[in-house]
Amino acid sequence: MALLDGIESSSDLERYLHGIKRAVHHKMPYGRRFMIRFIDRLSSVPPHFDYNQMSSSYKYRLAKCREAYLFFTHDGWTDLFWVLRHETVRKRILHLLSSEREAYMMANVELFQWCEEVFEFFKKQVKRHFKRQASVELQQVLVDAMDELVEVVRGTDNKPHILRYYEYLIKLCQRTSLFPNSFVIPYPEKLDDEAIETGGSARVFYGYHDQKEVAIKEYRMFANRIPEAKKRLLKEAYITKILYHPNIIAFVGVVMEPLRIGIVVPWMRNGNIISYLATYTSLEVSRKELLEQVADGLHFIHEYGIAHGDLKGGNILISDDGKALLSDLGVAALQENVELVPTSDSTPRWRTLTIQHCKDALRKGGYSEDQSPSLFSRLSNISCGGTYRWMAPELLIPEVFNYKSGKATFLGDVFSFAMLAIEVYTGEPPHCSETREQAVLKTISGTRPKQPSNMPKPVWLLIEHCWKQKSDERPLMFDVYSSLACIP
C-alpha cells in the first residue's frame, strides 16, 4: 500500500497503527481528517533516527503518500476497506520492522490490539448486514474478510484469542453456507471412479491437482444431513489449514459442488501407520519413534486448544519419508465447543448398551451401588459408535465421571493414544478378540489390554499411566511426548 511509504521509524509506525484503530471505529470523514493531519504532521517532522537522514527521496515518498491518499479518498474509503486491506498493511509493517527486535515486538502487540478493534467492529458490521438480509455477494465478502483477519491474527501468536477468531469464522461460514475463497479449489482430476476407501460418512478417491497426487475425501451428501456434512468439512478444513506442523497432514483445499463436497490433502502412498508397519516388516521401523511423532503432533494441537477426538491407527498416515502424520480432524474439538460425532470404524450403526450392562461393568470395576448410589442413579443408556474401542471411559458414560457430555477432551486424547500404542505394537485394534459391546464394557470396568510381547518395558509403563480410569490421573500430552523422547 503506497500510503505506508512515508513511514520510516517505530514512532511513526506507532502513530500510524493508532490511526488505523481510530479510523476503524469512527465514520470515515473523521478517518480522512485524521489521515490528513497525520500526513501533514509526518511531513513537517524531520527524520529523528540515524539510518535515514532528510533527503529528497524522503520528500518524494511523502508526496507519493499524499497522492495515494487523494486517490483512495476519491475512490471511496469505506469502513470495510480497512478490513479488506489489512493484510497488505501487515506485510508492510513487518517488512519495515524486520531489523528491529524491540520495534517488532511492539508492532506485534499493537497489531493484536488493532485486530481486536477490527474484530469487534467487524462483528457489528455482520450483525447490521444480516439484519438487512445481505446478498450472497456481500456475505461472501464478509466471509473472505474474516478469513483474512484470521490469517493476520495468527502472526500475534496469542493462541487463546486466536481460537475466538477461528470459532467466529466457522460460525459465520455455517450461517452463510459459504467457504472463504482461499479454501476452494477446482475439483481434482479423478484417476478412478472407484473409491479407494469407503466409510460411513465419506469416501476417499485418488486424483491429481496441479500435477501432484492428492487424496479427495468426499463427504456423503445424505439429503437430511447436508448441513452436518458441511459443518464437519468446514471444521476439518480449517483445522488442517491453520495448523502447520511436520506431524500433521497438509492442506490443499476444499471442493464445493452442488452434489459433492470434500477436502483435498496430499496423497500418502505409504498408507496409514498400521498398513505401513504390516507392509515393511523387514525394515528397521521404530514403533517408538512413530508414536513419539504422533505425540508431538498431538501436543501441538493441544497447545492451540484443539482436541483430536478420533485417534486411531487408521487416522495416522505415513509420509513418503516415513514420518507419522495426524489426519481426519473432522471430529476435532476447538476448545470445549465441538461435539464428538461418530465416524466410520466398520461401524454401520450406533449401538445401545442397556443400563444393566453398564451397572454390571461398573461393579466389576470396583464400584458399589451401596457406597455410590448417586453414581448408579445417574447412569442412563449409552450410545456407542465411531471409534469407541479407543475412547476413554468418561466419554462413553460421561454422567458417571461427572462430565456434562461426551465431547472430545485433551485427556481423552491421552487415553486414546495409549490404545493407539497397543494397536501399533500388535497390528490389531484394542480388545480385538472382543465384540464391540464387550470392548466398551471392558473399558468402563477398567480392564485394559495386556502388554504386547514386543513393547519395551519403559513404553508399557508410560502407557499404563496414560489409560488411567480417572482422567485427572493421566499425564498431559507434553509429558507423554517428553517421556517417549527420553526412551532410547
Coordinates of C-alpha atoms in Angstrom, one line a residue:
M1 CA 0.0 0.0 0.0
A2 CA 1.6 3.3 -1.1
L3 CA 0.0 5.0 1.9
L4 CA 2.7 3.4 4.1
D5 CA 5.7 4.6 2.1
G6 CA 6.1 7.7 4.3
I7 CA 6.6 5.6 7.5
E8 CA 10.2 5.2 8.3
S9 CA 10.5 4.8 12.1
S10 CA 9.0 3.0 15.1
S11 CA 7.4 6.2 16.4
D12 CA 5.9 7.0 13.1
L13 CA 4.6 3.4 12.9
E14 CA 3.1 3.6 16.3
R15 CA 1.2 6.7 15.3
Y16 CA 0.1 5.0 12.1
L17 CA -1.3 2.0 13.9
H18 CA -3.1 4.2 16.4
G19 CA -4.6 6.0 13.4
I20 CA -5.9 2.7 12.0
K21 CA -7.6 1.8 15.2
R22 CA -9.2 5.3 15.4
A23 CA -10.3 5.3 11.8
V24 CA -11.9 1.9 12.1
H25 CA -14.1 2.9 15.0
H26 CA -15.3 6.2 13.6
K27 CA -17.1 7.4 10.5
M28 CA -14.7 7.7 7.6
P29 CA -15.0 11.6 7.4
Y30 CA -13.2 11.5 10.8
G31 CA -10.8 9.0 9.4
R32 CA -10.0 11.2 6.4
R33 CA -9.4 14.2 8.7
F34 CA -7.1 12.1 10.9
M35 CA -5.1 10.9 7.9
I36 CA -4.7 14.5 6.6
R37 CA -3.4 15.6 10.0
F38 CA -1.2 12.6 10.2
I39 CA 0.4 13.1 6.8
D40 CA 0.9 16.8 7.5
R41 CA 2.4 16.1 10.8
L42 CA 4.7 13.5 9.4
S43 CA 5.9 15.8 6.5
S44 CA 6.7 18.5 9.0
V45 CA 8.9 16.4 11.3
P46 CA 12.4 15.7 10.1
P47 CA 13.6 12.1 10.5
H48 CA 14.9 11.6 14.0
F49 CA 16.8 8.4 13.6
D50 CA 20.3 7.6 12.5
Y51 CA 19.8 5.4 9.5
N52 CA 17.6 7.7 7.5
Q53 CA 18.5 11.4 7.0
M54 CA 16.4 14.1 5.4
S55 CA 16.6 13.7 1.7
S56 CA 14.8 14.5 -1.5
S57 CA 13.8 10.8 -1.8
Y58 CA 12.1 11.1 1.6
K59 CA 10.1 14.1 0.5
Y60 CA 9.3 12.3 -2.7
R61 CA 7.9 9.3 -0.8
L62 CA 5.7 11.7 1.2
A63 CA 4.5 13.3 -2.0
K64 CA 3.6 9.8 -3.3
C65 CA 1.9 9.2 0.0
R66 CA -0.3 12.3 -0.5
E67 CA -1.1 11.2 -4.0
A68 CA -2.1 7.7 -2.8
Y69 CA -4.3 9.3 -0.1
L70 CA -6.1 11.5 -2.6
F71 CA -6.6 8.5 -4.9
F72 CA -8.1 6.3 -2.2
T73 CA -10.4 9.1 -0.8
H74 CA -11.6 9.9 -4.3
D75 CA -12.2 6.2 -5.0
G76 CA -14.1 6.0 -1.7
W77 CA -12.8 4.7 1.6
T78 CA -15.4 2.6 3.4
D79 CA -15.2 1.1 6.8
L80 CA -14.8 -2.4 5.2
F81 CA -11.9 -1.2 3.1
W82 CA -9.7 -1.2 6.3
V83 CA -10.6 -4.8 7.0
L84 CA -10.0 -5.9 3.4
R85 CA -6.6 -4.2 3.1
H86 CA -5.1 -5.1 6.5
E87 CA -3.1 -8.0 5.0
T88 CA -1.1 -5.5 2.9
V89 CA -0.7 -3.3 5.9
R90 CA 0.6 -6.2 8.0
K91 CA 3.2 -7.3 5.4
R92 CA 4.4 -3.7 5.0
I93 CA 4.7 -3.2 8.8
L94 CA 6.6 -6.4 9.3
H95 CA 9.0 -5.6 6.5
L96 CA 9.7 -2.2 8.0
L97 CA 10.4 -3.7 11.4
S98 CA 12.2 -6.8 10.4
S99 CA 15.6 -5.4 11.5
E100 CA 14.4 -4.0 14.9
R101 CA 13.6 -6.7 17.5
E102 CA 12.1 -4.3 20.1
A103 CA 10.1 -2.5 17.4
Y104 CA 8.9 -5.8 16.1
M105 CA 7.6 -6.9 19.5
M106 CA 5.9 -3.5 19.9
A107 CA 4.3 -3.9 16.5
N108 CA 3.2 -7.4 17.4
V109 CA 1.3 -6.1 20.5
E110 CA -0.1 -3.2 18.5
L111 CA -1.1 -5.5 15.7
F112 CA -3.1 -7.7 18.1
Q113 CA -4.8 -4.7 19.7
W114 CA -5.7 -3.4 16.3
C115 CA -7.0 -6.9 15.3
E116 CA -9.2 -6.8 18.4
E117 CA -10.6 -3.4 17.4
V118 CA -11.3 -4.6 13.9
F119 CA -12.8 -7.8 15.2
E120 CA -15.3 -6.0 17.4
F121 CA -16.1 -3.6 14.6
F122 CA -16.5 -6.5 12.1
K123 CA -19.0 -8.3 14.3
K124 CA -21.1 -5.2 14.5
Q125 CA -21.0 -4.9 10.7
V126 CA -22.0 -8.6 10.2
K127 CA -24.9 -8.1 12.6
R128 CA -26.1 -5.0 10.8
H129 CA -25.8 -6.5 7.3
F130 CA -27.6 -9.7 8.3
K131 CA -30.5 -7.7 9.8
R132 CA -30.9 -6.2 6.3
Q133 CA -30.7 -9.6 4.7
A134 CA -27.4 -9.2 3.0
S135 CA -27.0 -10.5 -0.6
V136 CA -24.9 -13.7 -1.2
E137 CA -22.2 -11.5 -2.8
L138 CA -21.9 -9.4 0.4
Q139 CA -22.0 -12.5 2.6
Q140 CA -19.0 -13.8 0.6
V141 CA -17.2 -10.5 1.0
L142 CA -17.7 -10.7 4.8
V143 CA -16.6 -14.4 5.0
D144 CA -13.4 -13.6 2.9
A145 CA -12.7 -10.5 5.1
M146 CA -12.9 -12.5 8.3
D147 CA -10.7 -15.2 6.8
E148 CA -8.1 -12.6 6.1
L149 CA -8.3 -11.2 9.6
V150 CA -7.8 -14.7 11.0
E151 CA -4.6 -15.0 8.9
V152 CA -3.4 -11.7 10.3
V153 CA -4.1 -12.5 14.0
R154 CA -2.1 -15.7 13.6
G155 CA 1.0 -13.6 13.5
T156 CA 0.4 -12.4 17.0
D157 CA 0.9 -15.9 18.4
N158 CA -1.8 -15.2 21.0
K159 CA -3.3 -18.7 21.0
P160 CA -6.3 -18.3 23.3
H161 CA -7.5 -15.3 21.4
I162 CA -6.7 -16.8 18.0
L163 CA -9.3 -19.6 18.8
R164 CA -12.0 -17.0 19.2
Y165 CA -11.4 -15.8 15.7
Y166 CA -11.4 -19.3 14.3
E167 CA -14.7 -20.1 16.0
Y168 CA -16.3 -17.0 14.8
L169 CA -15.3 -17.6 11.2
I170 CA -16.6 -21.2 11.4
K171 CA -20.0 -19.9 12.8
L172 CA -20.1 -17.3 10.0
C173 CA -19.4 -19.9 7.4
Q174 CA -22.1 -22.2 8.9
R175 CA -24.6 -19.3 8.9
T176 CA -24.0 -18.4 5.3
S177 CA -23.2 -21.9 4.0
L178 CA -20.2 -20.3 2.3
F179 CA -16.5 -21.1 2.4
P180 CA -13.7 -18.5 2.1
N181 CA -12.5 -18.3 -1.5
S182 CA -8.9 -19.0 -0.3
F183 CA -10.1 -22.5 0.6
V184 CA -11.9 -23.5 -2.6
I185 CA -10.1 -25.2 -5.5
P186 CA -11.3 -26.8 -8.7
Y187 CA -12.3 -30.4 -8.4
P188 CA -9.1 -32.5 -9.0
E189 CA -8.9 -35.0 -11.8
K190 CA -10.0 -38.4 -10.6
L191 CA -7.9 -41.3 -11.8
D192 CA -10.6 -43.8 -10.9
D193 CA -14.3 -43.5 -10.2
E194 CA -14.0 -46.3 -7.6
A195 CA -13.3 -45.1 -4.1
I196 CA -10.1 -46.3 -2.6
E197 CA -11.6 -46.3 0.9
T198 CA -15.3 -46.1 2.0
G199 CA -16.6 -45.2 5.4
G200 CA -19.9 -44.3 7.0
S201 CA -19.5 -40.5 6.4
A202 CA -17.1 -40.2 3.5
R203 CA -15.3 -41.8 0.6
V204 CA -11.7 -41.3 -0.5
F205 CA -10.6 -41.0 -4.1
Y206 CA -7.2 -40.8 -5.7
G207 CA -6.5 -37.9 -8.1
Y208 CA -4.3 -35.1 -9.4
H209 CA -4.2 -31.4 -8.6
D210 CA -1.6 -29.1 -10.0
Q211 CA 0.3 -32.1 -11.3
K212 CA 0.5 -33.5 -7.8
E213 CA -1.0 -36.7 -6.3
V214 CA -3.8 -35.9 -3.9
A215 CA -6.4 -37.7 -1.9
I216 CA -10.0 -36.4 -2.2
K217 CA -12.1 -37.1 0.9
E218 CA -15.6 -36.7 -0.4
Y219 CA -18.3 -36.4 2.2
R220 CA -21.5 -38.3 1.8
M221 CA -24.4 -35.9 1.0
F222 CA -27.4 -37.5 2.6
A223 CA -30.5 -35.3 1.9
N224 CA -31.3 -34.8 5.6
R225 CA -27.7 -34.4 6.8
I226 CA -26.2 -31.9 4.3
P227 CA -25.7 -29.1 7.0
E228 CA -23.9 -31.6 9.2
A229 CA -21.6 -32.7 6.4
K230 CA -20.7 -29.1 5.6
K231 CA -20.1 -28.3 9.3
R232 CA -17.7 -31.3 9.6
L233 CA -16.0 -30.4 6.3
L234 CA -15.5 -26.8 7.4
K235 CA -14.1 -27.8 10.8
E236 CA -11.7 -30.4 9.3
A237 CA -10.6 -28.0 6.5
Y238 CA -9.9 -25.0 8.8
I239 CA -8.1 -27.0 11.5
T240 CA -6.0 -28.7 8.8
K241 CA -5.2 -25.4 7.2
I242 CA -4.3 -23.4 10.2
L243 CA -2.1 -26.0 11.9
Y244 CA 1.4 -26.2 10.3
H245 CA 3.4 -29.0 11.8
P246 CA 5.7 -31.8 10.5
N247 CA 3.4 -34.4 12.0
I248 CA 0.0 -33.0 10.8
I249 CA -1.3 -33.7 7.3
A250 CA -1.0 -30.7 4.9
F251 CA -4.0 -28.8 3.5
V252 CA -4.6 -28.5 -0.3
G253 CA -8.1 -27.2 -0.5
V254 CA -11.8 -27.9 -0.4
V255 CA -14.1 -28.8 -3.3
M256 CA -17.6 -27.4 -3.3
E257 CA -20.1 -28.6 -6.0
P258 CA -23.9 -28.9 -5.8
L259 CA -23.8 -32.7 -5.3
R260 CA -20.4 -33.3 -3.8
I261 CA -18.2 -31.6 -1.2
G262 CA -14.9 -32.7 0.2
I263 CA -11.4 -31.9 1.5
V264 CA -8.2 -32.4 -0.6
V265 CA -4.9 -33.4 1.0
P266 CA -1.6 -34.7 -0.3
W267 CA -1.6 -38.4 -1.3
M268 CA 0.3 -40.6 1.1
R269 CA 1.4 -43.7 -0.8
N270 CA 2.6 -45.4 2.4
G271 CA -1.0 -45.5 3.8
N272 CA -1.8 -45.5 7.5
I273 CA 0.6 -46.5 10.3
I274 CA -0.9 -50.0 10.7
S275 CA -0.7 -51.0 7.0
Y276 CA 2.8 -49.4 6.8
L277 CA 4.1 -51.5 9.6
A278 CA 2.5 -54.6 8.2
T279 CA 4.0 -54.0 4.7
Y280 CA 7.5 -53.0 5.8
T281 CA 8.1 -55.7 8.5
S282 CA 11.6 -56.3 7.2
L283 CA 12.7 -52.7 7.6
E284 CA 14.1 -51.2 10.8
V285 CA 11.0 -49.2 11.6
S286 CA 10.9 -47.8 15.1
R287 CA 7.4 -48.0 16.5
K288 CA 8.5 -46.0 19.5
E289 CA 9.7 -43.1 17.2
L290 CA 6.4 -43.2 15.2
L291 CA 4.5 -42.9 18.5
E292 CA 6.8 -40.1 19.6
Q293 CA 5.9 -38.2 16.3
V294 CA 2.2 -38.7 16.9
A295 CA 2.6 -37.4 20.5
D296 CA 4.5 -34.4 19.1
G297 CA 1.6 -33.6 16.7
L298 CA -1.0 -34.1 19.4
H299 CA 0.9 -31.8 21.9
F300 CA 1.0 -29.1 19.1
I301 CA -2.8 -29.2 18.5
H302 CA -3.4 -29.2 22.3
E303 CA -1.4 -26.1 22.6
Y304 CA -3.9 -24.4 20.3
G305 CA -6.8 -25.6 22.4
I306 CA -7.8 -28.4 20.0
A307 CA -8.5 -32.0 21.0
H308 CA -8.3 -34.6 18.2
G309 CA -11.2 -36.8 19.3
D310 CA -10.8 -39.6 16.8
L311 CA -7.3 -41.0 17.4
K312 CA -6.7 -44.5 15.9
G313 CA -4.3 -46.2 13.6
G314 CA -6.4 -45.5 10.5
N315 CA -6.1 -41.8 11.1
I316 CA -2.3 -41.8 11.4
L317 CA -0.8 -41.5 7.9
I318 CA 2.8 -42.1 6.9
S319 CA 4.6 -39.6 4.6
D320 CA 6.9 -40.5 1.8
D321 CA 9.9 -40.1 4.2
G322 CA 8.4 -42.3 6.9
K323 CA 7.0 -39.7 9.2
A324 CA 3.7 -40.1 11.1
L325 CA 1.0 -37.5 10.3
L326 CA -2.2 -36.8 12.2
S327 CA -5.2 -36.7 9.8
D328 CA -9.0 -36.9 9.8
L329 CA -9.6 -33.8 12.0
G330 CA -13.3 -33.6 11.3
V331 CA -14.1 -34.7 14.8
A332 CA -11.6 -32.4 16.4
A333 CA -12.8 -30.0 19.1
L334 CA -12.0 -26.3 19.2
Q335 CA -11.6 -25.8 22.9
E336 CA -14.8 -27.1 24.5
N337 CA -17.2 -26.1 21.7
V338 CA -17.1 -29.1 19.4
E339 CA -19.2 -32.2 19.8
L340 CA -17.8 -35.6 19.4
V341 CA -19.6 -37.2 16.5
P342 CA -19.4 -40.8 15.2
T343 CA -17.1 -41.7 12.4
S344 CA -16.7 -44.9 10.4
D345 CA -14.7 -47.7 12.0
S346 CA -16.5 -50.5 10.3
T347 CA -19.5 -49.5 12.5
P348 CA -22.6 -49.2 10.3
R349 CA -25.0 -48.2 13.1
W350 CA -24.9 -46.7 16.6
R351 CA -25.4 -49.4 19.2
T352 CA -27.0 -49.1 22.6
L353 CA -25.9 -50.8 25.8
T354 CA -28.5 -51.3 28.5
I355 CA -28.3 -49.7 31.9
Q356 CA -27.9 -53.2 33.4
H357 CA -24.9 -54.0 31.2
C358 CA -23.2 -50.7 32.4
K359 CA -24.0 -51.4 36.0
D360 CA -22.5 -54.9 35.8
A361 CA -19.4 -53.4 34.2
L362 CA -19.1 -50.8 37.0
R363 CA -19.4 -53.4 39.7
K364 CA -16.7 -55.4 38.0
G365 CA -14.6 -52.2 38.1
G366 CA -14.9 -52.0 41.9
Y367 CA -17.8 -49.5 42.1
S368 CA -20.5 -50.4 44.7
E369 CA -24.1 -49.4 44.3
D370 CA -24.5 -49.2 48.1
Q371 CA -21.4 -47.0 48.5
S372 CA -22.1 -44.8 45.4
P373 CA -25.9 -44.8 44.9
S374 CA -25.9 -41.4 43.2
L375 CA -23.4 -42.7 40.6
F376 CA -25.7 -45.6 39.6
S377 CA -28.8 -43.5 39.7
R378 CA -27.3 -41.0 37.2
L379 CA -26.4 -43.8 34.8
S380 CA -28.5 -43.9 31.6
N381 CA -28.4 -45.9 28.4
I382 CA -25.2 -45.1 26.5
S383 CA -24.8 -44.9 22.8
C384 CA -21.6 -46.4 21.3
G385 CA -20.5 -45.5 17.9
G386 CA -17.5 -44.4 15.9
T387 CA -14.1 -45.4 17.3
Y388 CA -15.2 -46.2 20.8
R389 CA -12.6 -49.0 21.1
W390 CA -10.1 -46.2 21.5
M391 CA -12.4 -43.9 23.6
A392 CA -11.9 -43.0 27.2
P393 CA -14.5 -44.2 29.7
E394 CA -15.6 -40.7 30.6
L395 CA -16.5 -40.1 27.0
L396 CA -18.5 -43.3 26.8
I397 CA -20.5 -42.7 30.0
P398 CA -19.8 -39.0 30.9
E399 CA -22.5 -38.9 33.7
V400 CA -20.7 -41.5 35.7
F401 CA -17.5 -39.4 35.7
N402 CA -19.2 -36.1 36.3
Y403 CA -18.7 -34.9 32.7
K404 CA -21.5 -32.9 31.2
S405 CA -21.2 -34.6 27.8
G406 CA -19.0 -36.9 25.7
K407 CA -17.2 -34.1 23.9
A408 CA -13.6 -34.6 22.9
T409 CA -11.0 -33.6 25.6
F410 CA -7.2 -33.4 25.9
L411 CA -7.1 -36.2 28.5
G412 CA -9.4 -38.3 26.3
D413 CA -6.8 -38.0 23.6
V414 CA -4.2 -39.2 26.1
F415 CA -6.3 -42.3 26.7
S416 CA -6.8 -42.9 23.0
F417 CA -3.1 -42.5 22.5
A418 CA -2.5 -45.4 24.9
M419 CA -4.9 -47.6 22.9
L420 CA -3.2 -46.5 19.7
A421 CA 0.1 -47.7 21.1
I422 CA -1.4 -51.1 21.7
E423 CA -2.6 -51.1 18.1
V424 CA 0.8 -50.0 16.8
Y425 CA 2.7 -52.8 18.6
T426 CA 0.1 -55.6 17.9
G427 CA -1.2 -54.6 14.5
E428 CA -4.8 -55.2 15.8
P429 CA -7.4 -52.8 17.4
P430 CA -7.6 -52.8 21.2
H431 CA -9.6 -55.7 22.7
C432 CA -9.6 -57.2 19.2
S433 CA -10.9 -60.6 20.4
E434 CA -14.0 -58.9 21.9
T435 CA -17.2 -57.7 20.3
R436 CA -17.8 -54.0 20.1
E437 CA -20.1 -54.1 23.1
Q438 CA -17.7 -56.3 25.1
A439 CA -14.9 -53.9 24.4
V440 CA -16.9 -50.9 25.7
L441 CA -17.8 -52.8 28.9
K442 CA -14.1 -53.7 29.4
T443 CA -13.2 -50.0 29.1
I444 CA -15.9 -49.0 31.5
S445 CA -14.9 -51.6 34.1
G446 CA -11.2 -50.6 34.0
T447 CA -10.0 -53.7 32.1
R448 CA -7.1 -52.9 29.8
P449 CA -5.3 -54.9 27.1
K450 CA -2.3 -56.9 28.1
Q451 CA 1.3 -55.8 27.3
P452 CA 2.4 -56.8 23.8
S453 CA 5.4 -59.0 23.7
N454 CA 7.3 -56.6 21.5
M455 CA 6.6 -53.5 23.5
P456 CA 9.6 -52.3 25.6
K457 CA 9.0 -52.1 29.4
P458 CA 9.5 -48.2 29.6
V459 CA 6.9 -47.7 26.9
W460 CA 4.5 -50.1 28.7
L461 CA 4.9 -48.2 32.0
L462 CA 4.1 -45.0 30.2
I463 CA 1.0 -46.5 28.5
E464 CA -0.3 -47.8 31.8
H465 CA -0.1 -44.2 33.1
C466 CA -1.9 -42.8 30.0
W467 CA -5.0 -45.0 30.3
K468 CA -5.8 -44.5 34.0
Q469 CA -9.5 -44.8 34.7
K470 CA -9.7 -41.4 36.3
S471 CA -8.8 -38.7 33.7
D472 CA -7.1 -36.4 36.2
E473 CA -4.5 -39.1 36.9
R474 CA -3.3 -39.2 33.3
P475 CA -0.3 -37.1 32.1
L476 CA -0.6 -34.2 29.7
M477 CA 0.4 -34.9 26.1
F478 CA 3.5 -32.8 26.5
D479 CA 4.7 -35.1 29.3
V480 CA 3.9 -38.1 27.1
Y481 CA 6.0 -36.7 24.3
S482 CA 8.9 -35.8 26.6
S483 CA 8.8 -39.3 28.2
L484 CA 8.9 -41.0 24.8
A485 CA 11.7 -38.7 23.7
C486 CA 13.8 -39.9 26.7
I487 CA 13.3 -43.6 25.9
P488 CA 16.2 -44.9 23.8

